Amino acid sequence: MQLTPDVVVAGSPELIRVSAPGATSVDGEWLGRKVQFFPGARTGEWTALAGVDVEAPIGPSTLKIHIIAMPDSADFSRTVEIHAAHYRTESLGVQPKFVEPGPEALKQIHEQSEVKAKVFASSAPEPLWHGDFHAPVAAAATDSFGVRRMFNGKLASIHKGADFRAHTGTPVHAANSGVVVLARPLYFEGNCVIIDHGMGLFTESMHFSRIDVKEGQHVNTGDVLGLSGATGRVTGPHLHWAVRWQGASLDPIKLLHLNLSGSTPPSKKTAAHPHHHRPR
Ligand SMILES: [Zn+2]
């Protein structure tokens, strides 16, 4: 079993390769999350794109692997040390309605969080992504993932995405192929687009000035999703871009740096995917 990057920090996406010649299926479990493997490019190699949540406990963790083969199946596990990433703390000023939302806003926020939970709960059972992930905008990324943020000196939250310095009107692209599972305005996120890349992996783009895709639409790497902007809880125009895997928030910049070309699922011509569910 091989993990890339081999030094695992909180918030890191991990490419896991297992050599299992003759296996008919491989799955695993790591920190309470199901790890699904698909056959890799090389014969006998199985691959999973997984990761460790930004708030994962620092210290040893157990990665369990279950290999189903004929006539025998095998279970094994490995201890993976999770290292602290030492994220910064910063203070920001935003409009008061985003720190202390009124009752009407709270109702809206609650409903929207249920919509998002439903979206993240269902993912295509096979990888929809192919090859490396590409930056969503032609703009500089800030070192902002994992930063502990104080809003107006009060509410502390962990920044679970990467901010790109994109001016309003900058085209935002699909980082990889997948299905648009959410494309609508939300309270904090502003105009928001979520793409399902399959097997529990999602990318989420926020604060668009305009959305150009529809829920249920299949997108390819590089397709324009909309234009960046300053809608929702922002201090100014930018693109907030987040990566989620099985509910874990991963560092998007680290995902962009992963070389996936040798471990990529076979390319499929996919016009429609019946596997995702539209939020109601
Ligand atoms: Zn952000």
Tab-separated table of C-alpha atoms and ligand atoms in Angstrom:
chain	number	residue	atom	x	y	z
A	1	MET	CA	0.000	0.000	0.000
A	2	GLN	CA	1.297	3.426	-0.963
A	3	LEU	CA	0.032	6.881	0.136
A	4	THR	CA	0.731	10.097	-1.798
A	5	PRO	CA	1.695	12.525	-0.271
A	6	ASP	CA	3.523	10.107	2.066
A	7	VAL	CA	3.601	12.614	4.938
A	8	VAL	CA	-0.062	12.932	5.959
A	9	VAL	CA	-1.233	16.215	7.509
A	10	ALA	CA	-4.717	17.257	8.697
A	11	GLY	CA	-6.612	18.517	5.626
A	12	SER	CA	-4.584	16.554	3.099
A	13	PRO	CA	-6.074	14.685	0.148
A	14	GLU	CA	-4.407	11.295	-0.245
A	15	LEU	CA	-4.017	9.057	-3.259
A	16	ILE	CA	-3.967	5.473	-1.982
A	17	ARG	CA	-2.622	2.680	-4.182
A	18	VAL	CA	-2.929	-0.972	-3.265
A	19	SER	CA	-1.320	-3.816	-5.146
A	20	ALA	CA	-3.901	-6.618	-5.217
A	21	PRO	CA	-3.491	-8.835	-8.271
A	22	GLY	CA	-6.506	-11.065	-8.797
A	23	ALA	CA	-8.813	-8.972	-6.603
A	24	THR	CA	-12.417	-8.515	-7.729
A	25	SER	CA	-12.983	-5.551	-5.421
A	26	VAL	CA	-11.109	-3.519	-2.817
A	27	ASP	CA	-12.516	-1.222	-0.168
A	28	GLY	CA	-11.380	0.231	3.093
A	29	GLU	CA	-12.116	2.397	6.109
A	30	TRP	CA	-10.200	5.339	7.505
A	31	LEU	CA	-11.253	7.563	10.414
A	32	GLY	CA	-14.860	6.368	10.105
A	33	ARG	CA	-15.052	7.009	6.359
A	34	LYS	CA	-15.523	4.383	3.673
A	35	VAL	CA	-12.653	4.284	1.163
A	36	GLN	CA	-13.702	2.986	-2.267
A	37	PHE	CA	-11.059	1.696	-4.666
A	38	PHE	CA	-11.247	1.381	-8.446
A	39	PRO	CA	-8.925	-0.617	-10.738
A	40	GLY	CA	-5.913	1.521	-11.664
A	41	ALA	CA	-4.110	1.884	-14.970
A	42	ARG	CA	-1.605	-0.840	-14.075
A	43	THR	CA	-2.790	-4.447	-13.833
A	44	GLY	CA	-3.336	-5.547	-10.255
A	45	GLU	CA	-3.216	-1.996	-8.889
A	46	TRP	CA	-6.233	-0.483	-7.131
A	47	THR	CA	-6.569	3.233	-6.455
A	48	ALA	CA	-8.632	5.462	-4.152
A	49	LEU	CA	-8.756	9.225	-3.825
A	50	ALA	CA	-9.353	9.881	-0.135
A	51	GLY	CA	-8.147	12.295	2.535
A	52	VAL	CA	-8.004	13.507	6.117
A	53	ASP	CA	-10.361	16.204	7.403
A	54	VAL	CA	-8.865	19.580	8.357
A	55	GLU	CA	-10.054	18.947	11.950
A	56	ALA	CA	-8.862	15.308	12.130
A	57	PRO	CA	-7.185	14.323	15.409
A	58	ILE	CA	-3.394	14.560	15.292
A	59	GLY	CA	-1.604	11.257	15.948
A	60	PRO	CA	-1.841	7.659	14.759
A	61	SER	CA	-4.861	6.482	12.745
A	62	THR	CA	-5.767	3.062	11.363
A	63	LEU	CA	-6.338	2.566	7.645
A	64	LYS	CA	-8.148	-0.740	7.084
A	65	ILE	CA	-8.174	-2.445	3.685
A	66	HIS	CA	-10.492	-5.266	2.625
A	67	ILE	CA	-9.542	-7.193	-0.521
A	68	ILE	CA	-12.087	-9.511	-2.110
A	69	ALA	CA	-10.491	-12.144	-4.337
A	70	MET	CA	-11.257	-15.643	-5.514
A	71	PRO	CA	-10.980	-17.972	-3.695
A	72	ASP	CA	-9.756	-15.990	-0.688
A	73	SER	CA	-10.357	-12.546	0.736
A	74	ALA	CA	-7.897	-10.643	2.864
A	75	ASP	CA	-8.022	-7.890	5.460
A	76	PHE	CA	-5.073	-5.823	6.503
A	77	SER	CA	-4.468	-2.511	8.185
A	78	ARG	CA	-1.758	0.070	8.476
A	79	THR	CA	-1.091	2.750	11.057
A	80	VAL	CA	-0.941	6.192	9.442
A	81	GLU	CA	0.462	9.080	11.467
A	82	ILE	CA	-1.484	12.326	11.030
A	83	HIS	CA	0.637	15.427	11.485
A	84	ALA	CA	-0.533	18.928	12.460
A	85	ALA	CA	-0.601	21.419	9.591
A	86	HIS	CA	-0.195	24.576	11.774
A	87	TYR	CA	-2.857	26.756	10.172
A	88	ARG	CA	-2.960	30.496	10.986
A	89	THR	CA	-5.605	32.623	12.759
A	90	GLU	CA	-6.946	35.854	11.237
A	91	SER	CA	-9.631	38.451	11.903
A	92	LEU	CA	-12.143	39.731	9.359
A	93	GLY	CA	-14.930	42.298	9.238
A	94	VAL	CA	-18.168	41.387	7.458
A	95	GLN	CA	-21.739	42.753	7.450
A	96	PRO	CA	-23.424	42.109	10.857
A	97	LYS	CA	-26.211	40.023	9.215
A	98	PHE	CA	-23.615	37.310	8.522
A	99	VAL	CA	-22.455	37.110	12.149
A	100	GLU	CA	-25.825	37.392	13.880
A	101	PRO	CA	-28.474	36.388	11.312
A	102	GLY	CA	-32.095	37.261	12.178
A	103	PRO	CA	-34.826	34.608	12.662
A	104	GLU	CA	-35.880	34.686	8.984
A	105	ALA	CA	-32.267	34.262	7.860
A	106	LEU	CA	-31.679	31.470	10.397
A	107	LYS	CA	-34.659	29.562	8.942
A	108	GLN	CA	-33.222	29.999	5.453
A	109	ILE	CA	-29.724	28.919	6.590
A	110	HIS	CA	-31.165	25.803	8.258
A	111	GLU	CA	-33.143	24.810	5.150
A	112	GLN	CA	-30.123	25.375	2.928
A	113	SER	CA	-27.838	23.318	5.145
A	114	GLU	CA	-30.325	20.428	4.797
A	115	VAL	CA	-30.254	20.820	1.000
A	116	LYS	CA	-26.458	20.694	1.069
A	117	ALA	CA	-26.404	17.703	3.414
A	118	LYS	CA	-28.657	15.850	0.957
A	119	VAL	CA	-26.399	16.784	-1.963
A	120	PHE	CA	-23.241	15.582	-0.166
A	121	ALA	CA	-24.940	12.370	1.005
A	122	SER	CA	-25.255	10.966	-2.505
A	123	SER	CA	-22.417	10.504	-4.974
A	124	ALA	CA	-21.921	8.514	-8.174
A	125	PRO	CA	-20.659	4.981	-7.365
A	126	GLU	CA	-17.807	5.250	-9.872
A	127	PRO	CA	-15.180	7.959	-10.452
A	128	LEU	CA	-16.486	10.678	-12.798
A	129	TRP	CA	-13.162	12.554	-12.685
A	130	HIS	CA	-10.352	11.763	-15.072
A	131	GLY	CA	-6.725	12.856	-14.819
A	132	ASP	CA	-5.403	15.776	-12.805
A	133	PHE	CA	-7.543	18.475	-11.191
A	134	HIS	CA	-7.023	21.949	-12.667
A	135	ALA	CA	-7.258	25.367	-10.987
A	136	PRO	CA	-10.818	26.737	-11.351
A	137	VAL	CA	-9.732	30.299	-12.227
A	138	ALA	CA	-6.789	32.072	-13.829
A	139	ALA	CA	-6.083	33.990	-10.612
A	140	ALA	CA	-3.679	33.635	-7.690
A	141	ALA	CA	-4.676	31.370	-4.824
A	142	THR	CA	-4.183	32.693	-1.303
A	143	ASP	CA	-2.743	30.573	1.498
A	144	SER	CA	-6.133	30.458	3.189
A	145	PHE	CA	-7.142	26.831	3.732
A	146	GLY	CA	-7.483	25.818	7.379
A	147	VAL	CA	-7.157	29.381	8.705
A	148	ARG	CA	-9.097	30.008	11.937
A	149	ARG	CA	-11.244	33.060	11.274
A	150	MET	CA	-12.724	35.559	13.696
A	151	PHE	CA	-15.655	37.396	12.125
A	152	ASN	CA	-16.157	40.886	13.625
A	153	GLY	CA	-14.159	39.716	16.646
A	154	LYS	CA	-16.865	37.200	17.567
A	155	LEU	CA	-17.582	34.007	15.731
A	156	ALA	CA	-14.669	31.681	15.073
A	157	SER	CA	-14.769	29.260	12.181
A	158	ILE	CA	-12.261	27.255	10.217
A	159	HIS	CA	-11.847	28.294	6.608
A	160	LYS	CA	-12.522	25.049	4.744
A	161	GLY	CA	-11.599	26.151	1.239
A	162	ALA	CA	-9.060	28.122	-0.756
A	163	ASP	CA	-9.694	31.719	-1.815
A	164	PHE	CA	-8.568	32.860	-5.252
A	165	ARG	CA	-8.062	36.580	-5.990
A	166	ALA	CA	-10.585	36.675	-8.836
A	167	HIS	CA	-12.173	39.956	-9.944
A	168	THR	CA	-15.944	39.972	-10.458
A	169	GLY	CA	-16.683	38.502	-13.885
A	170	THR	CA	-13.745	36.070	-14.016
A	171	PRO	CA	-14.817	32.766	-15.661
A	172	VAL	CA	-14.820	29.853	-13.187
A	173	HIS	CA	-14.050	26.434	-14.688
A	174	ALA	CA	-14.809	22.851	-13.704
A	175	ALA	CA	-11.613	21.506	-12.116
A	176	ASN	CA	-12.438	18.040	-13.415
A	177	SER	CA	-15.333	16.180	-15.001
A	178	GLY	CA	-18.471	15.379	-13.021
A	179	VAL	CA	-22.133	16.229	-12.542
A	180	VAL	CA	-23.473	19.576	-11.263
A	181	VAL	CA	-25.492	18.594	-8.182
A	182	LEU	CA	-26.206	22.124	-6.884
A	183	ALA	CA	-26.360	25.451	-8.738
A	184	ARG	CA	-28.306	28.078	-6.802
A	185	PRO	CA	-28.008	31.075	-4.458
A	186	LEU	CA	-27.389	30.313	-0.751
A	187	TYR	CA	-27.129	32.629	2.293
A	188	PHE	CA	-23.437	32.371	3.208
A	189	GLU	CA	-22.147	30.846	-0.029
A	190	GLY	CA	-23.878	33.313	-2.352
A	191	ASN	CA	-24.347	31.882	-5.849
A	192	CYS	CA	-22.956	28.400	-5.366
A	193	VAL	CA	-22.054	25.481	-7.663
A	194	ILE	CA	-21.267	21.966	-6.392
A	195	ILE	CA	-19.893	19.234	-8.672
A	196	ASP	CA	-19.992	15.519	-7.837
A	197	HIS	CA	-16.796	13.857	-9.115
A	198	GLY	CA	-17.939	10.418	-7.944
A	199	MET	CA	-17.120	8.119	-5.004
A	200	GLY	CA	-17.834	10.844	-2.464
A	201	LEU	CA	-15.576	13.536	-3.954
A	202	PHE	CA	-17.065	17.014	-4.523
A	203	THR	CA	-15.798	20.476	-5.444
A	204	GLU	CA	-17.757	23.577	-4.388
A	205	SER	CA	-17.412	27.094	-5.813
A	206	MET	CA	-18.929	30.125	-4.068
A	207	HIS	CA	-19.793	33.819	-4.445
A	208	PHE	CA	-20.489	33.754	-8.220
A	209	SER	CA	-21.971	36.875	-9.821
A	210	ARG	CA	-23.589	34.579	-12.403
A	211	ILE	CA	-24.200	30.824	-12.648
A	212	ASP	CA	-24.036	29.302	-16.158
A	213	VAL	CA	-24.784	25.628	-15.395
A	214	LYS	CA	-27.875	23.711	-14.299
A	215	GLU	CA	-28.357	21.043	-11.651
A	216	GLY	CA	-28.081	17.613	-13.281
A	217	GLN	CA	-25.739	18.829	-16.038
A	218	HIS	CA	-22.610	16.812	-16.861
A	219	VAL	CA	-19.469	18.951	-17.128
A	220	ASN	CA	-15.999	18.248	-18.467
A	221	THR	CA	-12.693	19.602	-17.149
A	222	GLY	CA	-12.419	23.285	-18.060
A	223	ASP	CA	-16.115	23.901	-18.764
A	224	VAL	CA	-17.271	27.340	-17.566
A	225	LEU	CA	-19.556	27.095	-14.509
A	226	GLY	CA	-20.215	30.823	-14.221
A	227	LEU	CA	-18.557	34.118	-13.357
A	228	SER	CA	-16.910	34.897	-10.034
A	229	GLY	CA	-18.269	37.674	-7.855
A	230	ALA	CA	-18.988	38.841	-4.310
A	231	THR	CA	-22.357	37.288	-3.348
A	232	GLY	CA	-22.917	35.856	0.173
A	233	ARG	CA	-20.586	36.295	3.168
A	234	VAL	CA	-17.583	38.041	1.642
A	235	THR	CA	-15.286	40.959	2.340
A	236	GLY	CA	-14.827	41.536	-1.399
A	237	PRO	CA	-14.892	39.756	-4.766
A	238	HIS	CA	-13.089	36.404	-4.836
A	239	LEU	CA	-13.646	32.746	-5.610
A	240	HIS	CA	-13.966	30.436	-2.623
A	241	TRP	CA	-13.213	26.915	-3.808
A	242	ALA	CA	-13.645	23.883	-1.554
A	243	VAL	CA	-13.020	20.138	-1.825
A	244	ARG	CA	-15.044	17.575	0.153
A	245	TRP	CA	-14.528	13.840	0.310
A	246	GLN	CA	-17.009	11.730	2.328
A	247	GLY	CA	-17.759	14.796	4.476
A	248	ALA	CA	-14.078	15.628	5.072
A	249	SER	CA	-12.817	19.089	4.099
A	250	LEU	CA	-9.573	18.764	2.135
A	251	ASP	CA	-6.999	21.342	1.035
A	252	PRO	CA	-7.925	22.191	-2.595
A	253	ILE	CA	-4.404	23.394	-3.431
A	254	LYS	CA	-2.957	20.043	-2.381
A	255	LEU	CA	-5.488	18.314	-4.669
A	256	LEU	CA	-4.268	20.473	-7.577
A	257	HIS	CA	-0.696	19.351	-6.849
A	258	LEU	CA	-1.541	15.626	-6.860
A	259	ASN	CA	-0.322	13.878	-9.985
A	260	LEU	CA	-3.245	11.632	-10.866
A	261	SER	CA	-2.369	10.868	-14.486
A	262	GLY	CA	-0.863	7.459	-13.671
A	263	SER	CA	-3.708	6.463	-11.362
A	264	THR	CA	-6.653	7.690	-13.263
A	265	PRO	CA	-9.876	5.788	-13.840
A	266	PRO	CA	-10.550	4.665	-17.406
A	267	SER	CA	-12.078	7.457	-19.489
A	268	LYS	CA	-15.743	6.994	-20.245
A	269	LYS	CA	-17.959	8.805	-22.648
A	270	THR	CA	-20.700	9.753	-20.273
A	271	ALA	CA	-23.673	11.698	-21.550
A	272	ALA	CA	-25.901	11.167	-18.564
A	273	HIS	CA	-25.482	9.794	-15.073
A	274	PRO	CA	-28.553	8.299	-13.467
A	275	HIS	CA	-26.818	7.971	-10.085
A	276	HIS	CA	-27.121	11.407	-8.572
A	277	HIS	CA	-30.200	12.889	-6.960
A	278	ARG	CA	-31.435	16.423	-7.398
A	279	PRO	CA	-31.993	18.324	-4.190
A	280	ARG	CA	-35.620	19.228	-3.640
B	1	ZN	ZN	-13.193	31.618	1.395
